[in-house]
Amino acid sequence: MAGLVPPGTTTRSEAAETKPMNEKLDYTNLPCPIPYEEINREALMSLRPECFEGMRFDFTKGLNQKFSLSHSVLMGPMTVPSQSPETIKIPTAHYEFGANFIDHPKLMLFGRVLTDGRLNARVKYDLTDNLTLKANAQLTNEPNMSHGMASFDYKGSDYRSQIQVGNGALLQASYIQSVTPHFSLGGEVFWAGQHRKSGIGYAARFNTEKMVATGQVASTGMVALSYVQKLSEKVSLASDLMYNHTSRDVTASVGYDYVLRQSRLRGKIDSNGRTAAFLEERLSMGLKFILSAEMDHKKKDYKFGFGLAAGE
């Protein structure tokens, strides 16, 4: 067959190999980056598991396609702030009632009320196809602990911007821009009028199908680096490095995220000796078993929890 191809003629397979090399990058057709506040979300998924201590039971019941109710019970010790190096805990328990309204994807409403008097509410509303309003608030009986915040998020073709306003004269603005199909740069500024503090930060993100690397630096002295490597469709490894120039504190951690057919296991260990693991096992349709463990050998603080999550 090779002798049937005339000299100087390029075969179809050779053209497919040389085509990507000859293509030029179209900077007018870049992808939209992820929000600035979620720039390291892949690393947080493995390195910040939602560990808890004690017993937890969650139940969610859908009343119709848009409205659902949730019930949650948590019983376990609570850590009390103390000047002593030893950890002090007191037994506690609370019940949480929630209501959810989801008119996907335009409107989302979430409300939670707890027996200790706290009330939490979140709203997400798409004003247009590109402009989204987000708001959250917490009301409590404790003085100076109630807060609220609202933000406007704009999604462009290859960029995102956000403006946040909160109580205590908090103002914040962020912007992130795709530079190449795999690389994006962003920045943020904030002003906390109540505390008379301001700052500016920069961030960079590089991602492919197999890895994600991010870097953040702020004028407050914080430097954060993270890296996630996807080994397969089910296994990924993550690491991060946090440096505080003001206090000279450095913390490094490594973690993993392992997704099985019926379960998901996440865990991490950091340079301070803290280890954590979080297991979610699906027992049947609508029923999930949860195991949580967190150990701090330096402070001799050990937290273990188990729970059930039922419902739709």
PDB file of C-alpha atoms in Angstrom, residues 49-312:
ATOM      1  CA  PRO A  49     -13.034  16.768  54.733  1.00  0.00           C
ATOM      2  CA  GLU A  50     -16.138  17.688  56.752  1.00  0.00           C
ATOM      3  CA  CYS A  51     -15.111  15.840  59.912  1.00  0.00           C
ATOM      4  CA  PHE A  52     -17.353  15.839  62.971  1.00  0.00           C
ATOM      5  CA  GLU A  53     -17.405  14.293  66.438  1.00  0.00           C
ATOM      6  CA  GLY A  54     -20.179  12.223  67.956  1.00  0.00           C
ATOM      7  CA  MET A  55     -23.347  10.924  66.293  1.00  0.00           C
ATOM      8  CA  ARG A  56     -25.134  12.578  63.372  1.00  0.00           C
ATOM      9  CA  PHE A  57     -28.378  11.733  61.605  1.00  0.00           C
ATOM     10  CA  ASP A  58     -29.643  13.580  58.522  1.00  0.00           C
ATOM     11  CA  PHE A  59     -32.996  13.052  56.837  1.00  0.00           C
ATOM     12  CA  THR A  60     -34.295  14.827  53.733  1.00  0.00           C
ATOM     13  CA  LYS A  61     -37.819  14.478  52.365  1.00  0.00           C
ATOM     14  CA  GLY A  62     -38.904  15.921  49.049  1.00  0.00           C
ATOM     15  CA  LEU A  63     -42.473  17.227  49.006  1.00  0.00           C
ATOM     16  CA  ASN A  64     -42.451  17.936  45.279  1.00  0.00           C
ATOM     17  CA  GLN A  65     -39.927  18.525  42.508  1.00  0.00           C
ATOM     18  CA  LYS A  66     -38.919  21.942  43.891  1.00  0.00           C
ATOM     19  CA  PHE A  67     -39.556  21.900  47.651  1.00  0.00           C
ATOM     20  CA  SER A  68     -37.993  19.660  50.310  1.00  0.00           C
ATOM     21  CA  LEU A  69     -37.587  19.547  54.094  1.00  0.00           C
ATOM     22  CA  SER A  70     -34.558  18.356  56.062  1.00  0.00           C
ATOM     23  CA  HIS A  71     -33.966  17.259  59.645  1.00  0.00           C
ATOM     24  CA  SER A  72     -30.591  16.863  61.321  1.00  0.00           C
ATOM     25  CA  VAL A  73     -29.598  15.690  64.801  1.00  0.00           C
ATOM     26  CA  LEU A  74     -26.054  15.964  66.156  1.00  0.00           C
ATOM     27  CA  MET A  75     -24.955  14.669  69.568  1.00  0.00           C
ATOM     28  CA  GLY A  76     -21.356  14.933  70.687  1.00  0.00           C
ATOM     29  CA  PRO A  77     -18.828  16.961  72.684  1.00  0.00           C
ATOM     30  CA  MET A  78     -18.005  20.564  71.868  1.00  0.00           C
ATOM     31  CA  THR A  79     -14.524  22.057  72.291  1.00  0.00           C
ATOM     32  CA  VAL A  80     -14.396  25.035  74.659  1.00  0.00           C
ATOM     33  CA  PRO A  81     -11.721  27.746  74.154  1.00  0.00           C
ATOM     34  CA  SER A  82      -9.215  27.656  77.000  1.00  0.00           C
ATOM     35  CA  GLN A  83      -5.791  29.011  77.928  1.00  0.00           C
ATOM     36  CA  SER A  84      -4.776  25.545  79.025  1.00  0.00           C
ATOM     37  CA  PRO A  85      -2.777  23.415  76.579  1.00  0.00           C
ATOM     38  CA  GLU A  86      -5.206  20.552  77.225  1.00  0.00           C
ATOM     39  CA  THR A  87      -8.417  20.358  75.193  1.00  0.00           C
ATOM     40  CA  ILE A  88     -11.605  20.933  77.194  1.00  0.00           C
ATOM     41  CA  LYS A  89     -14.872  19.493  75.893  1.00  0.00           C
ATOM     42  CA  ILE A  90     -18.459  19.622  77.135  1.00  0.00           C
ATOM     43  CA  PRO A  91     -21.318  17.366  76.000  1.00  0.00           C
ATOM     44  CA  THR A  92     -23.888  18.994  73.742  1.00  0.00           C
ATOM     45  CA  ALA A  93     -26.673  18.162  71.317  1.00  0.00           C
ATOM     46  CA  HIS A  94     -28.832  20.113  68.910  1.00  0.00           C
ATOM     47  CA  TYR A  95     -31.545  19.658  66.309  1.00  0.00           C
ATOM     48  CA  GLU A  96     -31.657  21.467  62.962  1.00  0.00           C
ATOM     49  CA  PHE A  97     -34.703  21.960  60.752  1.00  0.00           C
ATOM     50  CA  GLY A  98     -34.288  23.042  57.155  1.00  0.00           C
ATOM     51  CA  ALA A  99     -36.366  24.007  54.156  1.00  0.00           C
ATOM     52  CA  ASN A 100     -35.086  24.015  50.564  1.00  0.00           C
ATOM     53  CA  PHE A 101     -36.637  25.471  47.425  1.00  0.00           C
ATOM     54  CA  ILE A 102     -34.823  24.788  44.153  1.00  0.00           C
ATOM     55  CA  ASP A 103     -36.166  26.057  40.847  1.00  0.00           C
ATOM     56  CA  HIS A 104     -33.137  24.825  38.927  1.00  0.00           C
ATOM     57  CA  PRO A 105     -31.145  26.562  37.667  1.00  0.00           C
ATOM     58  CA  LYS A 106     -32.630  30.046  38.174  1.00  0.00           C
ATOM     59  CA  LEU A 107     -33.529  30.204  41.880  1.00  0.00           C
ATOM     60  CA  MET A 108     -32.235  28.388  44.984  1.00  0.00           C
ATOM     61  CA  LEU A 109     -33.402  29.086  48.562  1.00  0.00           C
ATOM     62  CA  PHE A 110     -32.053  27.383  51.712  1.00  0.00           C
ATOM     63  CA  GLY A 111     -33.090  27.987  55.321  1.00  0.00           C
ATOM     64  CA  ARG A 112     -31.910  26.406  58.575  1.00  0.00           C
ATOM     65  CA  VAL A 113     -32.992  26.946  62.188  1.00  0.00           C
ATOM     66  CA  LEU A 114     -31.289  25.315  65.193  1.00  0.00           C
ATOM     67  CA  THR A 115     -32.423  24.710  68.738  1.00  0.00           C
ATOM     68  CA  ASP A 116     -29.670  26.993  70.085  1.00  0.00           C
ATOM     69  CA  GLY A 117     -31.344  29.979  68.414  1.00  0.00           C
ATOM     70  CA  ARG A 118     -29.288  30.289  65.245  1.00  0.00           C
ATOM     71  CA  LEU A 119     -30.993  30.989  61.927  1.00  0.00           C
ATOM     72  CA  ASN A 120     -29.160  30.581  58.620  1.00  0.00           C
ATOM     73  CA  ALA A 121     -30.416  31.543  55.166  1.00  0.00           C
ATOM     74  CA  ARG A 122     -28.913  31.419  51.665  1.00  0.00           C
ATOM     75  CA  VAL A 123     -30.230  32.714  48.341  1.00  0.00           C
ATOM     76  CA  LYS A 124     -28.963  32.246  44.792  1.00  0.00           C
ATOM     77  CA  TYR A 125     -30.859  33.944  41.975  1.00  0.00           C
ATOM     78  CA  ASP A 126     -29.886  34.304  38.318  1.00  0.00           C
ATOM     79  CA  LEU A 127     -30.865  37.832  37.326  1.00  0.00           C
ATOM     80  CA  THR A 128     -29.737  37.195  33.738  1.00  0.00           C
ATOM     81  CA  ASP A 129     -27.836  34.461  31.945  1.00  0.00           C
ATOM     82  CA  ASN A 130     -24.556  36.104  33.014  1.00  0.00           C
ATOM     83  CA  LEU A 131     -25.411  37.945  36.258  1.00  0.00           C
ATOM     84  CA  THR A 132     -26.129  36.080  39.525  1.00  0.00           C
ATOM     85  CA  LEU A 133     -27.146  37.398  42.951  1.00  0.00           C
ATOM     86  CA  LYS A 134     -25.975  35.479  46.035  1.00  0.00           C
ATOM     87  CA  ALA A 135     -26.821  36.306  49.640  1.00  0.00           C
ATOM     88  CA  ASN A 136     -26.368  34.596  52.995  1.00  0.00           C
ATOM     89  CA  ALA A 137     -27.156  35.615  56.559  1.00  0.00           C
ATOM     90  CA  GLN A 138     -26.902  34.239  60.080  1.00  0.00           C
ATOM     91  CA  LEU A 139     -28.912  35.477  63.048  1.00  0.00           C
ATOM     92  CA  THR A 140     -28.028  34.420  66.582  1.00  0.00           C
ATOM     93  CA  ASN A 141     -28.735  35.362  70.187  1.00  0.00           C
ATOM     94  CA  GLU A 142     -25.059  35.994  70.888  1.00  0.00           C
ATOM     95  CA  PRO A 143     -24.045  39.669  70.656  1.00  0.00           C
ATOM     96  CA  ASN A 144     -22.027  40.754  67.616  1.00  0.00           C
ATOM     97  CA  MET A 145     -22.234  37.281  66.079  1.00  0.00           C
ATOM     98  CA  SER A 146     -24.989  37.909  63.514  1.00  0.00           C
ATOM     99  CA  HIS A 147     -23.786  38.704  60.017  1.00  0.00           C
ATOM    100  CA  GLY A 148     -24.944  39.009  56.431  1.00  0.00           C
ATOM    101  CA  MET A 149     -23.343  39.224  52.996  1.00  0.00           C
ATOM    102  CA  ALA A 150     -24.491  39.744  49.422  1.00  0.00           C
ATOM    103  CA  SER A 151     -22.587  39.420  46.160  1.00  0.00           C
ATOM    104  CA  PHE A 152     -23.076  39.980  42.449  1.00  0.00           C
ATOM    105  CA  ASP A 153     -21.288  37.528  40.158  1.00  0.00           C
ATOM    106  CA  TYR A 154     -20.821  38.272  36.458  1.00  0.00           C
ATOM    107  CA  LYS A 155     -19.781  35.514  34.055  1.00  0.00           C
ATOM    108  CA  GLY A 156     -18.194  36.595  30.787  1.00  0.00           C
ATOM    109  CA  SER A 157     -17.041  34.498  27.864  1.00  0.00           C
ATOM    110  CA  ASP A 158     -13.488  34.146  29.213  1.00  0.00           C
ATOM    111  CA  TYR A 159     -13.566  35.925  32.586  1.00  0.00           C
ATOM    112  CA  ARG A 160     -15.498  36.246  35.852  1.00  0.00           C
ATOM    113  CA  SER A 161     -15.930  39.166  38.234  1.00  0.00           C
ATOM    114  CA  GLN A 162     -17.546  39.499  41.653  1.00  0.00           C
ATOM    115  CA  ILE A 163     -18.493  42.288  44.067  1.00  0.00           C
ATOM    116  CA  GLN A 164     -19.309  41.476  47.708  1.00  0.00           C
ATOM    117  CA  VAL A 165     -20.864  43.663  50.395  1.00  0.00           C
ATOM    118  CA  GLY A 166     -21.186  42.600  54.035  1.00  0.00           C
ATOM    119  CA  ASN A 167     -21.961  43.964  57.459  1.00  0.00           C
ATOM    120  CA  GLY A 168     -19.151  45.702  59.287  1.00  0.00           C
ATOM    121  CA  ALA A 169     -18.529  47.858  56.186  1.00  0.00           C
ATOM    122  CA  LEU A 170     -16.976  44.931  54.315  1.00  0.00           C
ATOM    123  CA  LEU A 171     -16.326  45.521  50.620  1.00  0.00           C
ATOM    124  CA  GLN A 172     -14.613  43.038  48.314  1.00  0.00           C
ATOM    125  CA  ALA A 173     -14.084  42.753  44.558  1.00  0.00           C
ATOM    126  CA  SER A 174     -12.393  40.019  42.524  1.00  0.00           C
ATOM    127  CA  TYR A 175     -11.625  39.324  38.869  1.00  0.00           C
ATOM    128  CA  ILE A 176     -10.199  36.269  37.099  1.00  0.00           C
ATOM    129  CA  GLN A 177      -9.247  36.000  33.416  1.00  0.00           C
ATOM    130  CA  SER A 178      -8.328  33.050  31.203  1.00  0.00           C
ATOM    131  CA  VAL A 179      -4.950  33.694  29.596  1.00  0.00           C
ATOM    132  CA  THR A 180      -4.711  30.383  27.729  1.00  0.00           C
ATOM    133  CA  PRO A 181      -7.061  27.378  27.596  1.00  0.00           C
ATOM    134  CA  HIS A 182      -5.299  25.945  30.676  1.00  0.00           C
ATOM    135  CA  PHE A 183      -3.977  29.017  32.505  1.00  0.00           C
ATOM    136  CA  SER A 184      -5.851  31.811  34.298  1.00  0.00           C
ATOM    137  CA  LEU A 185      -4.841  34.814  36.410  1.00  0.00           C
ATOM    138  CA  GLY A 186      -6.873  36.799  38.906  1.00  0.00           C
ATOM    139  CA  GLY A 187      -6.812  39.346  41.692  1.00  0.00           C
ATOM    140  CA  GLU A 188      -8.917  40.725  44.526  1.00  0.00           C
ATOM    141  CA  VAL A 189      -9.139  43.772  46.785  1.00  0.00           C
ATOM    142  CA  PHE A 190     -11.018  44.143  50.067  1.00  0.00           C
ATOM    143  CA  TRP A 191     -11.786  46.756  52.689  1.00  0.00           C
ATOM    144  CA  ALA A 192     -13.031  45.967  56.218  1.00  0.00           C
ATOM    145  CA  GLY A 193     -14.233  49.308  57.515  1.00  0.00           C
ATOM    146  CA  GLN A 194     -15.086  48.065  60.998  1.00  0.00           C
ATOM    147  CA  HIS A 195     -11.518  46.899  61.608  1.00  0.00           C
ATOM    148  CA  ARG A 196      -9.879  49.544  59.385  1.00  0.00           C
ATOM    149  CA  LYS A 197      -8.053  46.945  57.327  1.00  0.00           C
ATOM    150  CA  SER A 198      -7.528  46.601  53.610  1.00  0.00           C
ATOM    151  CA  GLY A 199      -5.646  44.243  51.361  1.00  0.00           C
ATOM    152  CA  ILE A 200      -4.969  43.018  47.867  1.00  0.00           C
ATOM    153  CA  GLY A 201      -4.340  39.519  46.567  1.00  0.00           C
ATOM    154  CA  TYR A 202      -3.292  37.720  43.404  1.00  0.00           C
ATOM    155  CA  ALA A 203      -3.911  34.165  42.202  1.00  0.00           C
ATOM    156  CA  ALA A 204      -2.893  31.878  39.361  1.00  0.00           C
ATOM    157  CA  ARG A 205      -4.322  28.535  38.245  1.00  0.00           C
ATOM    158  CA  PHE A 206      -3.035  25.973  35.740  1.00  0.00           C
ATOM    159  CA  ASN A 207      -5.124  22.917  34.973  1.00  0.00           C
ATOM    160  CA  THR A 208      -5.169  19.996  32.562  1.00  0.00           C
ATOM    161  CA  GLU A 209      -7.156  16.785  32.462  1.00  0.00           C
ATOM    162  CA  LYS A 210      -4.700  15.151  34.874  1.00  0.00           C
ATOM    163  CA  MET A 211      -3.570  17.920  37.232  1.00  0.00           C
ATOM    164  CA  VAL A 212      -4.437  21.264  38.831  1.00  0.00           C
ATOM    165  CA  ALA A 213      -1.879  23.702  40.300  1.00  0.00           C
ATOM    166  CA  THR A 214      -2.780  26.965  42.042  1.00  0.00           C
ATOM    167  CA  GLY A 215      -0.940  29.758  43.805  1.00  0.00           C
ATOM    168  CA  GLN A 216      -2.212  32.660  45.899  1.00  0.00           C
ATOM    169  CA  VAL A 217      -0.453  35.575  47.582  1.00  0.00           C
ATOM    170  CA  ALA A 218      -1.931  38.450  49.588  1.00  0.00           C
ATOM    171  CA  SER A 219      -0.669  41.686  51.084  1.00  0.00           C
ATOM    172  CA  THR A 220      -1.680  40.356  54.524  1.00  0.00           C
ATOM    173  CA  GLY A 221       1.349  38.052  54.346  1.00  0.00           C
ATOM    174  CA  MET A 222      -0.421  34.832  53.336  1.00  0.00           C
ATOM    175  CA  VAL A 223       0.998  32.583  50.633  1.00  0.00           C
ATOM    176  CA  ALA A 224      -0.892  29.448  49.560  1.00  0.00           C
ATOM    177  CA  LEU A 225       0.169  26.806  47.043  1.00  0.00           C
ATOM    178  CA  SER A 226      -1.767  23.679  46.066  1.00  0.00           C
ATOM    179  CA  TYR A 227      -1.343  20.794  43.640  1.00  0.00           C
ATOM    180  CA  VAL A 228      -3.742  17.988  42.674  1.00  0.00           C
ATOM    181  CA  GLN A 229      -2.750  14.995  40.565  1.00  0.00           C
ATOM    182  CA  LYS A 230      -5.451  12.763  39.113  1.00  0.00           C
ATOM    183  CA  LEU A 231      -4.024   9.257  38.950  1.00  0.00           C
ATOM    184  CA  SER A 232      -7.164   7.715  37.458  1.00  0.00           C
ATOM    185  CA  GLU A 233     -10.896   8.304  37.212  1.00  0.00           C
ATOM    186  CA  LYS A 234     -11.270   7.158  40.825  1.00  0.00           C
ATOM    187  CA  VAL A 235      -8.058   8.220  42.589  1.00  0.00           C
ATOM    188  CA  SER A 236      -6.498  11.658  43.050  1.00  0.00           C
ATOM    189  CA  LEU A 237      -3.753  12.978  45.320  1.00  0.00           C
ATOM    190  CA  ALA A 238      -3.501  16.528  46.676  1.00  0.00           C
ATOM    191  CA  SER A 239      -0.984  18.667  48.566  1.00  0.00           C
ATOM    192  CA  ASP A 240      -0.814  22.244  49.768  1.00  0.00           C
ATOM    193  CA  LEU A 241       1.539  24.665  51.503  1.00  0.00           C
ATOM    194  CA  MET A 242       0.412  27.588  53.682  1.00  0.00           C
ATOM    195  CA  TYR A 243       2.874  30.285  54.765  1.00  0.00           C
ATOM    196  CA  ASN A 244       2.113  33.277  56.978  1.00  0.00           C
ATOM    197  CA  HIS A 245       4.853  35.878  56.617  1.00  0.00           C
ATOM    198  CA  THR A 246       3.607  37.854  59.632  1.00  0.00           C
ATOM    199  CA  SER A 247       3.680  34.990  62.150  1.00  0.00           C
ATOM    200  CA  ARG A 248       6.258  32.883  60.276  1.00  0.00           C
ATOM    201  CA  ASP A 249       3.947  29.858  60.469  1.00  0.00           C
ATOM    202  CA  VAL A 250       4.283  27.173  57.799  1.00  0.00           C
ATOM    203  CA  THR A 251       1.893  24.268  57.318  1.00  0.00           C
ATOM    204  CA  ALA A 252       2.093  21.573  54.650  1.00  0.00           C
ATOM    205  CA  SER A 253      -0.398  18.778  54.078  1.00  0.00           C
ATOM    206  CA  VAL A 254      -1.024  15.883  51.716  1.00  0.00           C
ATOM    207  CA  GLY A 255      -4.309  14.123  51.071  1.00  0.00           C
ATOM    208  CA  TYR A 256      -6.169  11.671  48.882  1.00  0.00           C
ATOM    209  CA  ASP A 257      -9.609  11.191  47.371  1.00  0.00           C
ATOM    210  CA  TYR A 258     -10.622   7.618  46.477  1.00  0.00           C
ATOM    211  CA  VAL A 259     -14.000   7.027  44.819  1.00  0.00           C
ATOM    212  CA  LEU A 260     -15.305   3.460  44.727  1.00  0.00           C
ATOM    213  CA  ARG A 261     -18.504   2.054  43.272  1.00  0.00           C
ATOM    214  CA  GLN A 262     -20.433   2.262  46.553  1.00  0.00           C
ATOM    215  CA  SER A 263     -18.236   4.513  48.704  1.00  0.00           C
ATOM    216  CA  ARG A 264     -15.886   7.474  48.824  1.00  0.00           C
ATOM    217  CA  LEU A 265     -12.841   7.832  51.081  1.00  0.00           C
ATOM    218  CA  ARG A 266     -10.988  11.083  51.732  1.00  0.00           C
ATOM    219  CA  GLY A 267      -8.154  11.816  54.108  1.00  0.00           C
ATOM    220  CA  LYS A 268      -5.133  13.986  54.861  1.00  0.00           C
ATOM    221  CA  ILE A 269      -2.121  14.456  57.121  1.00  0.00           C
ATOM    222  CA  ASP A 270      -0.307  17.734  57.809  1.00  0.00           C
ATOM    223  CA  SER A 271       3.039  18.865  59.186  1.00  0.00           C
ATOM    224  CA  ASN A 272       1.520  19.615  62.606  1.00  0.00           C
ATOM    225  CA  GLY A 273       0.750  15.939  63.183  1.00  0.00           C
ATOM    226  CA  ARG A 274      -2.982  16.181  62.475  1.00  0.00           C
ATOM    227  CA  THR A 275      -4.566  13.355  60.496  1.00  0.00           C
ATOM    228  CA  ALA A 276      -8.135  13.050  59.252  1.00  0.00           C
ATOM    229  CA  ALA A 277     -10.241  10.546  57.342  1.00  0.00           C
ATOM    230  CA  PHE A 278     -13.816  10.705  56.082  1.00  0.00           C
ATOM    231  CA  LEU A 279     -15.726   7.702  54.655  1.00  0.00           C
ATOM    232  CA  GLU A 280     -19.112   7.779  52.928  1.00  0.00           C
ATOM    233  CA  GLU A 281     -20.647   4.369  52.187  1.00  0.00           C
ATOM    234  CA  ARG A 282     -23.892   4.000  50.243  1.00  0.00           C
ATOM    235  CA  LEU A 283     -25.786   1.129  51.840  1.00  0.00           C
ATOM    236  CA  SER A 284     -28.781   1.317  49.518  1.00  0.00           C
ATOM    237  CA  MET A 285     -30.696   3.809  47.429  1.00  0.00           C
ATOM    238  CA  GLY A 286     -31.290   6.874  49.622  1.00  0.00           C
ATOM    239  CA  LEU A 287     -29.292   5.580  52.625  1.00  0.00           C
ATOM    240  CA  LYS A 288     -25.666   6.497  53.352  1.00  0.00           C
ATOM    241  CA  PHE A 289     -23.376   5.542  56.259  1.00  0.00           C
ATOM    242  CA  ILE A 290     -20.689   8.015  57.383  1.00  0.00           C
ATOM    243  CA  LEU A 291     -17.500   7.518  59.407  1.00  0.00           C
ATOM    244  CA  SER A 292     -15.292  10.404  60.529  1.00  0.00           C
ATOM    245  CA  ALA A 293     -11.964  10.492  62.361  1.00  0.00           C
ATOM    246  CA  GLU A 294      -9.585  13.332  63.215  1.00  0.00           C
ATOM    247  CA  MET A 295      -6.517  13.042  65.437  1.00  0.00           C
ATOM    248  CA  ASP A 296      -4.154  15.700  66.729  1.00  0.00           C
ATOM    249  CA  HIS A 297      -1.316  13.864  68.467  1.00  0.00           C
ATOM    250  CA  LYS A 298       0.441  17.055  69.514  1.00  0.00           C
ATOM    251  CA  LYS A 299      -2.574  18.378  71.444  1.00  0.00           C
ATOM    252  CA  LYS A 300      -3.849  14.894  72.330  1.00  0.00           C
ATOM    253  CA  ASP A 301      -7.179  15.750  70.754  1.00  0.00           C
ATOM    254  CA  TYR A 302      -9.026  12.836  69.148  1.00  0.00           C
ATOM    255  CA  LYS A 303     -12.390  13.119  67.406  1.00  0.00           C
ATOM    256  CA  PHE A 304     -14.438  10.206  66.108  1.00  0.00           C
ATOM    257  CA  GLY A 305     -17.917  10.295  64.644  1.00  0.00           C
ATOM    258  CA  PHE A 306     -20.446   8.182  62.790  1.00  0.00           C
ATOM    259  CA  GLY A 307     -23.741   8.972  61.163  1.00  0.00           C
ATOM    260  CA  LEU A 308     -26.522   8.099  58.751  1.00  0.00           C
ATOM    261  CA  ALA A 309     -27.935  10.185  55.929  1.00  0.00           C
ATOM    262  CA  ALA A 310     -31.334   9.157  54.579  1.00  0.00           C
ATOM    263  CA  GLY A 311     -33.679  10.638  52.066  1.00  0.00           C
ATOM    264  CA  GLU A 312     -33.789  11.862  48.511  1.00  0.00           C
TER     265      GLU A 312
END
